[in-house]
Short mmCIF file of C-alpha atoms and ligand atoms in Angstrom, two decimals:
data_model
loop_
_atom_site.label_atom_id
_atom_site.label_comp_id
_atom_site.label_asym_id
_atom_site.label_seq_id
_atom_site.Cartn_x
_atom_site.Cartn_y
_atom_site.Cartn_z
CA UNK A 252 -19.34 -29.58 13.29
CA UNK A 253 -18.96 -32.45 10.84
CA UNK A 254 -21.14 -31.10 8.29
CA UNK A 255 -18.90 -27.93 7.88
CA UNK A 256 -15.51 -29.93 8.07
CA UNK A 257 -16.76 -31.41 4.53
CA UNK A 258 -17.72 -28.19 3.21
CA UNK A 259 -14.98 -26.42 1.16
CA UNK A 260 -14.45 -23.18 0.32
CA UNK A 261 -16.65 -22.88 -2.77
CA UNK A 262 -18.78 -24.87 -1.19
CA UNK A 263 -20.02 -22.48 1.29
CA UNK A 264 -22.46 -19.90 -0.13
CA UNK A 265 -24.68 -17.65 0.76
CA UNK A 266 -27.34 -20.68 1.18
CA UNK A 267 -24.54 -21.95 3.90
CA UNK A 268 -24.87 -18.52 5.90
CA UNK A 269 -28.08 -18.70 6.26
CA UNK A 270 -28.47 -22.57 7.44
CA UNK A 271 -25.61 -21.54 9.86
CA UNK A 272 -27.31 -18.26 11.06
CA UNK A 273 -29.49 -18.19 14.19
CA UNK A 274 -33.12 -18.22 13.85
CA UNK A 275 -34.37 -14.68 14.66
CA UNK A 276 -35.29 -13.41 18.15
CA UNK A 277 -34.10 -17.00 19.64
CA UNK A 278 -31.03 -16.28 20.76
CA UNK A 279 -28.14 -12.82 20.75
CA UNK A 280 -26.07 -12.07 18.17
CA UNK A 281 -23.34 -14.45 18.71
CA UNK A 282 -25.49 -17.23 18.53
CA UNK A 283 -24.65 -18.73 21.82
CA UNK A 284 -25.58 -22.20 22.60
CA UNK A 285 -24.70 -23.87 18.94
CA UNK A 286 -20.91 -24.72 18.33
CA UNK A 287 -18.29 -22.94 15.99
CA UNK A 288 -19.01 -21.88 12.55
CA UNK A 289 -18.51 -20.34 9.70
CA UNK A 290 -20.31 -19.15 6.45
CA UNK A 291 -19.07 -17.07 3.36
CA UNK A 292 -21.14 -14.10 1.23
CA UNK A 293 -20.20 -12.01 -1.66
CA UNK A 294 -19.05 -8.45 -0.13
CA UNK A 295 -19.15 -6.83 -3.95
CA UNK A 296 -16.23 -6.60 -6.44
CA UNK A 297 -12.85 -4.42 -7.08
CA UNK A 298 -13.09 -1.74 -9.67
CA UNK A 299 -10.97 -4.56 -11.97
CA UNK A 300 -13.95 -7.08 -11.06
CA UNK A 301 -12.06 -9.05 -8.50
CA UNK A 302 -14.61 -10.57 -6.69
CA UNK A 303 -14.56 -10.18 -2.43
CA UNK A 304 -16.13 -12.43 -0.08
CA UNK A 305 -16.81 -11.94 3.53
CA UNK A 306 -16.78 -15.03 6.01
CA UNK A 307 -18.41 -14.98 9.42
CA UNK A 308 -17.35 -16.92 12.34
CA UNK A 309 -19.05 -17.90 15.22
CA UNK A 310 -17.61 -19.23 18.08
CA UNK A 311 -21.22 -20.00 19.59
CA UNK A 312 -20.27 -19.10 22.57
CA UNK A 313 -21.45 -15.23 21.74
CA UNK A 314 -18.33 -14.06 19.64
CA UNK A 315 -18.76 -13.54 16.18
CA UNK A 316 -16.17 -12.14 13.48
CA UNK A 317 -16.77 -11.36 10.11
CA UNK A 318 -13.85 -11.28 7.70
CA UNK A 319 -13.16 -10.18 3.99
CA UNK A 320 -10.97 -11.75 1.74
CA UNK A 321 -9.57 -7.47 0.70
CA UNK A 322 -7.32 -6.95 3.20
CA UNK A 323 -8.08 -9.92 5.57
CA UNK A 324 -9.79 -7.61 7.17
CA UNK A 325 -11.87 -8.14 10.67
CA UNK A 326 -14.98 -6.02 9.68
CA UNK A 327 -16.97 -6.39 13.01
CA UNK A 328 -16.31 -8.47 15.68
CA UNK A 329 -19.21 -8.98 18.23
CA UNK A 330 -18.82 -9.80 21.68
CA UNK A 331 -20.91 -10.00 24.77
CA UNK A 332 -21.05 -8.34 28.13
CA UNK A 333 -21.53 -9.65 31.46
CA UNK A 334 -25.20 -9.82 30.86
CA UNK A 335 -24.90 -11.78 27.40
CA UNK A 336 -25.52 -8.31 25.31
CA UNK A 337 -23.57 -8.19 22.36
CA UNK A 338 -21.66 -4.93 20.86
CA UNK A 339 -19.64 -4.61 17.93
CA UNK A 340 -15.99 -3.91 19.88
CA UNK A 341 -13.83 -3.20 16.28
CA UNK A 342 -14.14 0.12 14.16
CA UNK A 343 -14.75 -0.38 10.50
CA UNK A 344 -16.91 0.44 7.52
CA UNK A 345 -20.40 -0.55 5.95
CA UNK A 346 -19.15 -1.53 2.43
CA UNK A 347 -16.30 -2.35 0.50
CA UNK A 348 -16.44 0.81 -1.24
CA UNK A 349 -15.60 2.43 1.65
CA UNK A 350 -12.38 0.47 2.62
CA UNK A 351 -11.08 0.77 -0.75
CA UNK A 352 -11.53 4.29 -0.95
CA UNK A 353 -10.87 5.46 2.67
CA UNK A 354 -9.11 2.38 4.57
CA UNK A 355 -5.92 3.71 3.41
CA UNK A 356 -5.31 5.90 6.50
CA UNK A 357 -6.79 4.56 9.35
CA UNK A 358 -5.92 0.55 8.29
CA UNK A 359 -9.17 -0.84 9.97
CA UNK A 360 -9.05 -4.22 10.75
CA UNK A 361 -6.18 -4.72 8.10
CA UNK A 362 -3.19 -7.36 7.66
CA UNK A 363 -0.34 -5.56 7.85
CA UNK A 364 2.70 -6.86 5.73
CA UNK A 365 5.09 -6.67 4.26
CA UNK A 366 6.85 -4.33 7.05
CA UNK A 367 4.27 -3.24 9.75
CA UNK A 368 5.28 0.07 11.09
CA UNK A 369 7.42 2.49 9.84
CA UNK A 370 10.75 2.44 7.78
CA UNK A 371 12.95 5.31 8.15
CA UNK A 372 13.06 7.09 5.23
CA UNK A 373 12.13 4.06 3.40
CA UNK A 374 15.72 3.07 2.91
CA UNK A 375 17.47 0.15 4.57
CA UNK A 376 20.32 -1.97 3.51
CA UNK A 377 20.41 -5.49 3.48
CA UNK A 378 23.49 -7.71 2.16
CA UNK A 379 24.90 -5.30 0.99
CA UNK A 380 22.20 -3.62 -1.25
CA UNK A 381 20.28 -0.69 -0.53
CA UNK A 382 16.12 -0.64 -0.97
CA UNK A 383 14.10 2.38 -1.33
CA UNK A 384 10.44 1.81 -0.46
CA UNK A 385 7.52 4.49 -1.17
CA UNK A 386 7.20 7.47 1.34
CA UNK A 387 3.95 7.45 2.24
CA UNK A 388 4.32 8.79 5.96
CA UNK A 389 6.35 11.38 4.99
CA UNK A 390 9.74 11.28 5.52
CA UNK A 391 9.10 7.60 6.23
CA UNK A 392 7.27 4.27 4.59
CA UNK A 393 4.56 2.82 6.71
CA UNK A 394 2.75 -0.54 6.50
CA UNK A 395 3.94 -1.88 3.83
CA UNK A 396 3.86 1.27 1.37
CA UNK A 397 1.36 2.60 -1.40
CA UNK A 398 -0.55 -1.07 -1.65
CA UNK A 399 0.46 -3.08 1.33
CA UNK A 400 -1.15 -6.46 1.82
CA UNK A 401 -4.21 -4.37 3.43
CA UNK A 402 -5.10 -3.86 -0.09
CA UNK A 403 -4.78 -7.26 -1.38
CA UNK A 404 -7.37 -9.86 -2.24
CA UNK A 405 -6.60 -13.00 -0.13
CA UNK A 406 -7.11 -16.76 -1.41
CA UNK A 407 -9.47 -18.03 1.40
CA UNK A 408 -10.31 -21.54 2.93
CA UNK A 409 -12.07 -22.53 5.74
CA UNK A 410 -10.66 -24.76 7.97
CA UNK A 411 -11.88 -26.40 11.32
CA UNK A 412 -11.31 -29.09 14.07
CA UNK A 413 -10.89 -29.09 17.69
CA UNK A 414 -13.74 -27.22 18.56
CA UNK A 415 -13.02 -24.35 16.75
CA UNK A 416 -13.28 -22.41 13.22
CA UNK A 417 -10.93 -20.71 11.14
CA UNK A 418 -10.45 -19.05 8.04
CA UNK A 419 -7.06 -19.48 6.00
CA UNK A 420 -5.83 -16.59 3.80
CA UNK A 421 -2.87 -17.07 1.38
CA UNK A 422 -1.24 -14.50 -0.69
CA UNK A 423 1.78 -14.62 -2.69
CA UNK A 424 3.59 -11.29 -2.92
CA UNK A 425 5.83 -11.05 -6.12
CA UNK A 426 9.54 -10.45 -5.85
CA UNK A 427 9.68 -6.68 -5.80
CA UNK A 428 6.71 -6.11 -5.11
CA UNK A 429 6.81 -1.84 -2.97
CA UNK A 430 10.50 -2.69 -3.78
CA UNK A 431 10.92 -5.36 -1.08
CA UNK A 432 13.11 -7.97 -2.38
CA UNK A 433 11.78 -11.82 -2.75
CA UNK A 434 8.51 -13.72 -3.26
CA UNK A 435 7.08 -13.66 -0.29
CA UNK A 436 4.37 -16.61 0.32
CA UNK A 437 2.27 -15.62 3.30
CA UNK A 438 -0.42 -17.32 5.23
CA UNK A 439 -2.55 -15.59 7.81
CA UNK A 440 -4.97 -18.13 9.72
CA UNK A 441 -7.92 -16.49 11.95
CA UNK A 442 -8.93 -18.94 14.44
CA UNK A 443 -12.27 -18.68 16.25
CA UNK A 444 -12.46 -20.70 19.75
CA UNK A 445 -15.52 -21.94 21.78
CA UNK A 446 -13.87 -19.83 24.26
CA UNK A 447 -14.48 -16.51 22.42
CA UNK A 448 -10.25 -16.41 21.46
CA UNK A 449 -9.65 -15.60 17.91
CA UNK A 450 -6.42 -16.56 17.44
CA UNK A 451 -4.13 -14.99 14.39
CA UNK A 452 -1.25 -16.99 12.98
CA UNK A 453 1.04 -15.44 10.46
CA UNK A 454 3.69 -17.84 8.12
CA UNK A 455 6.11 -16.52 5.47
CA UNK A 456 8.47 -17.87 3.37
CA UNK A 457 11.05 -16.16 0.86
CA UNK A 458 12.98 -17.23 -2.00
CA UNK A 459 15.79 -13.83 -1.36
CA UNK A 460 16.54 -12.45 1.62
CA UNK A 461 14.11 -9.78 2.87
CA UNK A 462 12.45 -7.95 5.98
CA UNK A 463 8.71 -9.20 7.46
CA UNK A 464 6.82 -7.58 9.93
CA UNK A 465 3.22 -8.68 10.09
CA UNK A 466 0.54 -7.52 12.33
CA UNK A 467 -3.14 -6.96 12.43
CA UNK A 468 -4.58 -3.39 12.81
CA UNK A 469 -7.98 -3.74 14.20
CA UNK A 470 -8.97 -0.75 16.35
CA UNK A 471 -11.27 -1.65 19.46
CA UNK A 472 -14.11 0.19 21.11
CA UNK A 473 -14.79 -2.69 24.00
CA UNK A 474 -18.34 -0.44 24.65
CA UNK A 475 -19.53 -0.53 21.31
CA UNK A 476 -18.19 0.98 17.84
CA UNK A 477 -19.50 4.36 17.30
CA UNK A 478 -20.31 4.69 21.11
CA UNK A 479 -17.74 7.40 21.92
CA UNK A 480 -14.05 7.80 23.22
CA UNK A 481 -12.01 4.75 24.65
CA UNK A 482 -10.21 7.22 27.22
CA UNK A 483 -12.42 5.51 30.39
CA UNK A 484 -10.84 1.93 28.90
CA UNK A 485 -8.76 0.52 31.48
CA UNK A 486 -4.78 -0.48 30.29
CA UNK A 487 -2.47 -3.20 31.10
CA UNK A 488 0.62 -3.60 28.95
CA UNK A 489 3.23 -6.36 30.37
CA UNK A 490 6.48 -4.17 29.38
CA UNK A 491 8.66 -1.83 31.50
CA UNK A 492 10.31 -0.65 28.77
CA UNK A 493 9.31 0.94 25.37
CA UNK A 494 11.26 2.81 21.86
CA UNK A 495 10.70 6.06 22.34
CA UNK A 496 10.57 7.76 19.12
CA UNK A 497 11.36 11.26 17.15
CA UNK A 498 9.04 13.50 15.81
CA UNK A 499 8.79 11.71 12.57
CA UNK A 500 7.84 8.45 14.76
CA UNK A 501 11.38 6.45 14.06
CA UNK A 502 12.37 5.13 17.48
CA UNK A 503 15.59 6.81 18.38
CA UNK A 504 17.37 3.14 18.99
CA UNK A 505 16.97 3.42 23.16
CA UNK A 506 15.00 0.97 25.30
CA UNK A 507 13.79 3.29 27.86
CA UNK A 508 12.12 2.42 31.28
CA UNK A 509 8.43 3.28 31.55
CA UNK A 510 8.74 3.60 35.40
CA UNK A 511 8.05 7.38 35.97
CA UNK A 512 6.52 8.15 33.11
CA UNK A 513 3.04 8.14 31.30
CA UNK A 514 4.11 5.38 29.59
CA UNK A 515 3.67 2.90 32.53
CA UNK A 516 0.67 0.71 31.99
CA UNK A 517 2.60 -2.09 34.11
CA UNK A 518 -0.70 -1.72 36.51
CA UNK A 519 -4.10 -0.32 34.89
CA UNK A 520 -4.46 2.90 34.38
CA UNK A 521 -7.59 4.61 32.14
CA UNK A 522 -6.38 5.16 28.55
CA UNK A 523 -6.68 9.06 29.04
CA UNK A 524 -5.07 9.45 32.71
CA UNK A 525 -2.12 10.55 31.13
CA UNK A 526 -2.77 11.62 27.71
CA UNK A 527 -2.49 15.11 28.29
CA UNK A 528 0.42 15.31 30.32
CA UNK A 529 3.09 17.83 28.54
CA UNK A 530 5.46 14.94 27.62
CA UNK A 531 7.63 15.23 24.54
CA UNK A 532 6.76 11.51 23.73
CA UNK A 533 3.26 12.24 23.45
CA UNK A 534 2.99 15.36 21.92
CA UNK A 535 5.00 13.50 18.86
CA UNK A 536 2.56 10.59 18.84
CA UNK A 537 -0.66 13.53 19.62
CA UNK A 538 -1.30 10.75 22.20
CA UNK A 539 -0.09 7.11 22.18
CA UNK A 540 1.68 5.81 19.20
CA UNK A 541 4.54 4.10 20.34
CA UNK A 542 6.10 0.24 20.54
CA UNK A 543 6.61 -1.30 23.93
CA UNK A 544 9.02 -4.00 24.58
CA UNK A 545 6.97 -6.94 26.22
CA UNK A 546 8.76 -8.57 28.97
CA UNK A 547 8.78 -11.67 26.93
CA UNK A 548 9.78 -14.96 29.48
CA UNK A 549 11.45 -16.21 25.99
CA UNK A 550 11.76 -14.99 22.54
CA UNK A 551 8.98 -16.52 20.51
CA UNK A 552 7.24 -17.82 23.30
CA UNK A 553 3.46 -16.79 23.68
CA UNK A 554 3.88 -13.79 26.08
CA UNK A 555 0.79 -12.04 27.68
CA UNK A 556 0.93 -8.32 26.04
CA UNK A 557 -2.31 -6.57 27.15
CA UNK A 558 -5.41 -6.62 29.13
CA UNK A 559 -8.04 -4.02 28.33
CA UNK A 560 -11.27 -3.31 30.47
CA UNK A 561 -14.29 -1.36 29.82
CA UNK A 562 -15.37 -0.13 32.87
CA UNK A 563 -19.10 0.85 31.68
CA UNK A 564 -19.72 -2.72 29.84
CA UNK A 565 -17.68 -4.76 31.49
CA UNK A 566 -15.83 -6.55 28.66
CA UNK A 567 -12.45 -7.72 28.76
CA UNK A 568 -9.92 -7.84 25.81
CA UNK A 569 -7.10 -9.82 26.74
CA UNK A 570 -3.75 -10.26 23.79
CA UNK A 571 -1.23 -12.61 24.25
CA UNK A 572 1.59 -13.02 21.33
CA UNK A 573 4.69 -14.26 20.13
CA UNK A 574 5.84 -11.11 19.12
CA UNK A 575 8.49 -8.90 21.02
CA UNK A 576 6.36 -5.86 20.57
CA UNK A 577 3.18 -4.13 20.73
CA UNK A 578 2.14 -0.52 19.12
CA UNK A 579 -0.75 0.92 21.40
CA UNK A 580 -2.11 3.52 19.16
CA UNK A 581 -5.07 5.62 21.04
CA UNK A 582 -6.35 6.66 17.73
CA UNK A 583 -4.93 9.81 17.27
CA UNK A 584 -5.41 10.59 13.61
CA UNK A 585 -9.27 9.84 13.89
CA UNK A 586 -10.52 13.20 13.19
CA UNK A 587 -14.21 13.31 12.52
CA UNK A 588 -14.27 12.59 8.78
CA UNK A 589 -14.96 8.94 8.55
CA UNK A 590 -18.34 7.61 8.79
CA UNK A 591 -17.98 3.79 10.58
CA UNK A 592 -19.85 0.62 10.42
CA UNK A 593 -22.82 1.54 12.11
CA UNK A 594 -23.28 5.23 10.37
CA UNK A 595 -21.81 6.95 13.40
CA UNK A 596 -18.62 9.36 12.99
CA UNK A 597 -15.06 8.26 14.03
CA UNK A 598 -13.49 11.11 16.16
CA UNK A 599 -10.07 11.66 17.93
CA UNK A 600 -9.84 8.72 20.82
CA UNK A 601 -12.79 6.52 19.40
CA UNK A 602 -10.43 3.27 19.03
CA UNK A 603 -7.47 1.85 20.08
CA UNK A 604 -5.05 -0.24 18.55
CA UNK A 605 -2.77 -2.68 19.99
CA UNK A 606 -0.48 -3.99 16.98
CA UNK A 607 1.78 -6.97 18.03
CA UNK A 608 4.93 -6.59 16.05
CA UNK A 609 8.63 -6.03 16.29
CA UNK A 610 9.86 -2.81 16.51
CA UNK A 611 9.29 -0.26 14.11
CA UNK A 612 12.37 0.42 11.68
CA UNK A 613 14.13 -2.93 13.11
CA UNK A 614 16.01 -2.95 9.34
CA UNK A 615 17.84 0.05 10.44
CA UNK A 616 18.23 -0.70 14.21
CA UNK A 617 21.34 -3.04 14.91
CA UNK A 618 20.03 -3.44 18.48
CA UNK A 619 16.41 -4.46 17.82
CA UNK A 620 15.67 -8.12 17.58
CA UNK A 621 16.23 -9.03 13.96
CA UNK A 622 13.08 -8.96 10.73
CA UNK A 623 15.29 -10.18 8.40
CA UNK A 624 14.02 -13.26 6.84
CA UNK A 625 15.91 -15.69 4.87
CA UNK A 626 14.93 -18.43 1.87
CA UNK A 627 14.85 -21.74 4.10
CA UNK A 628 13.43 -19.83 6.86
CA UNK A 629 10.03 -19.48 7.87
CA UNK A 630 8.39 -16.73 10.03
CA UNK A 631 6.16 -17.92 12.57
CA UNK A 632 3.99 -15.85 15.04
CA UNK A 633 0.72 -16.12 16.77
CA UNK A 634 -1.38 -13.33 18.48
CA UNK A 635 -4.47 -13.99 20.60
CA UNK A 636 -7.10 -11.81 21.36
CA UNK A 637 -9.68 -13.09 23.84
CA UNK A 638 -12.83 -11.79 24.71
CA UNK A 639 -14.56 -12.29 28.32
CA UNK A 640 -16.71 -9.96 30.44
CA UNK A 641 -16.84 -9.22 34.54
C1 GLA B 886 -0.19 3.34 13.05
C2 GLA B 886 0.82 3.98 13.12
C3 GLA B 886 -0.16 5.03 13.44
C4 GLA B 886 -0.95 5.83 12.29
C5 GLA B 886 -1.83 4.54 12.29
C6 GLA B 886 -3.05 4.52 11.17
O1 GLA B 886 -0.71 2.68 14.56
O2 GLA B 886 1.95 4.01 14.16
O3 GLA B 886 0.60 6.77 13.48
O4 GLA B 886 -0.31 5.87 10.83
O5 GLA B 886 -1.12 3.06 12.27
O6 GLA B 886 -3.47 5.68 10.88
#
């Protein structure tokens, strides 16, 4: 670790990647046995010449994560099963070109901002002024508009210490970008611990009153990306209420109890167990595409959010967050038109997303926790994804 501490972002090169890499055949992909490490390599350039890098974070305990400076995208995440066999458990693409050309619909692995999820009719009023955002999910605005944070090239800087390794990403969104008010200075820090936890910390400040909702849009398949459906995965959500939606997936404003509905995941259920129930909410989403209200002990305190188990591989994903909500999306719009990282086609239900967040359309919902950020305040949130196996 000491040697790595001395390296700056610029100093870590493809050569460092080679040094950090596990000797071929000696150890499984995650580099079990070595300490946490980070390495950088070029990942191509955008049409305007802007260079994109890829960082590889290794826990030394079997987990390896690849993060792109483009969109802050988690491109791959290898995690071991109980016998130490690793698989890439997130959906994604193999090339930068695919991310640029094809990730506008699915948002695989990306940082989402300025406003994750939907704002009704792309409109909100703040301090008496009305803002009109791009309608990119008719009739609403989705995931930050036409060119959200998922399309930005973030400034990257490796950080480490305390038995973990991390990557700090910075992006300053200019005042008025995508019609949102205020210059929003955003930092997202990914940290991989030797306990195989990936922590994502979000920090933002503004110079004018604005609204903010940040998340990461990774899709998981704990059996391995491209291996088929996730309907047999067992999901448990620490949520006794959810926010029902209208036909355009905008919350009605109600916080409805999940008890007695297909939305009750307070005990583990297979994702597919009730997905074909003739329920109006499931019809609206073509499956699950809903925000769950987490049973937080105290607002802003890290809370158990979700636990997912793949019965076949035994891999377990546990998510904790400081956010009040989590969007559970069962990959309903994957339709067999995208070829993923390993060359396999993604079909409906081949991955699920669990997006920790403030509730959708909060700027228009006075009864939801506020997403307003004012000058002098800081937006801070953290979500931890931990990987284990049984
Ligand atoms: C979120 C939305 C979904 C869908 C996906 C990306 O999860 O809630 O409706 O847009 O992003 O395809």
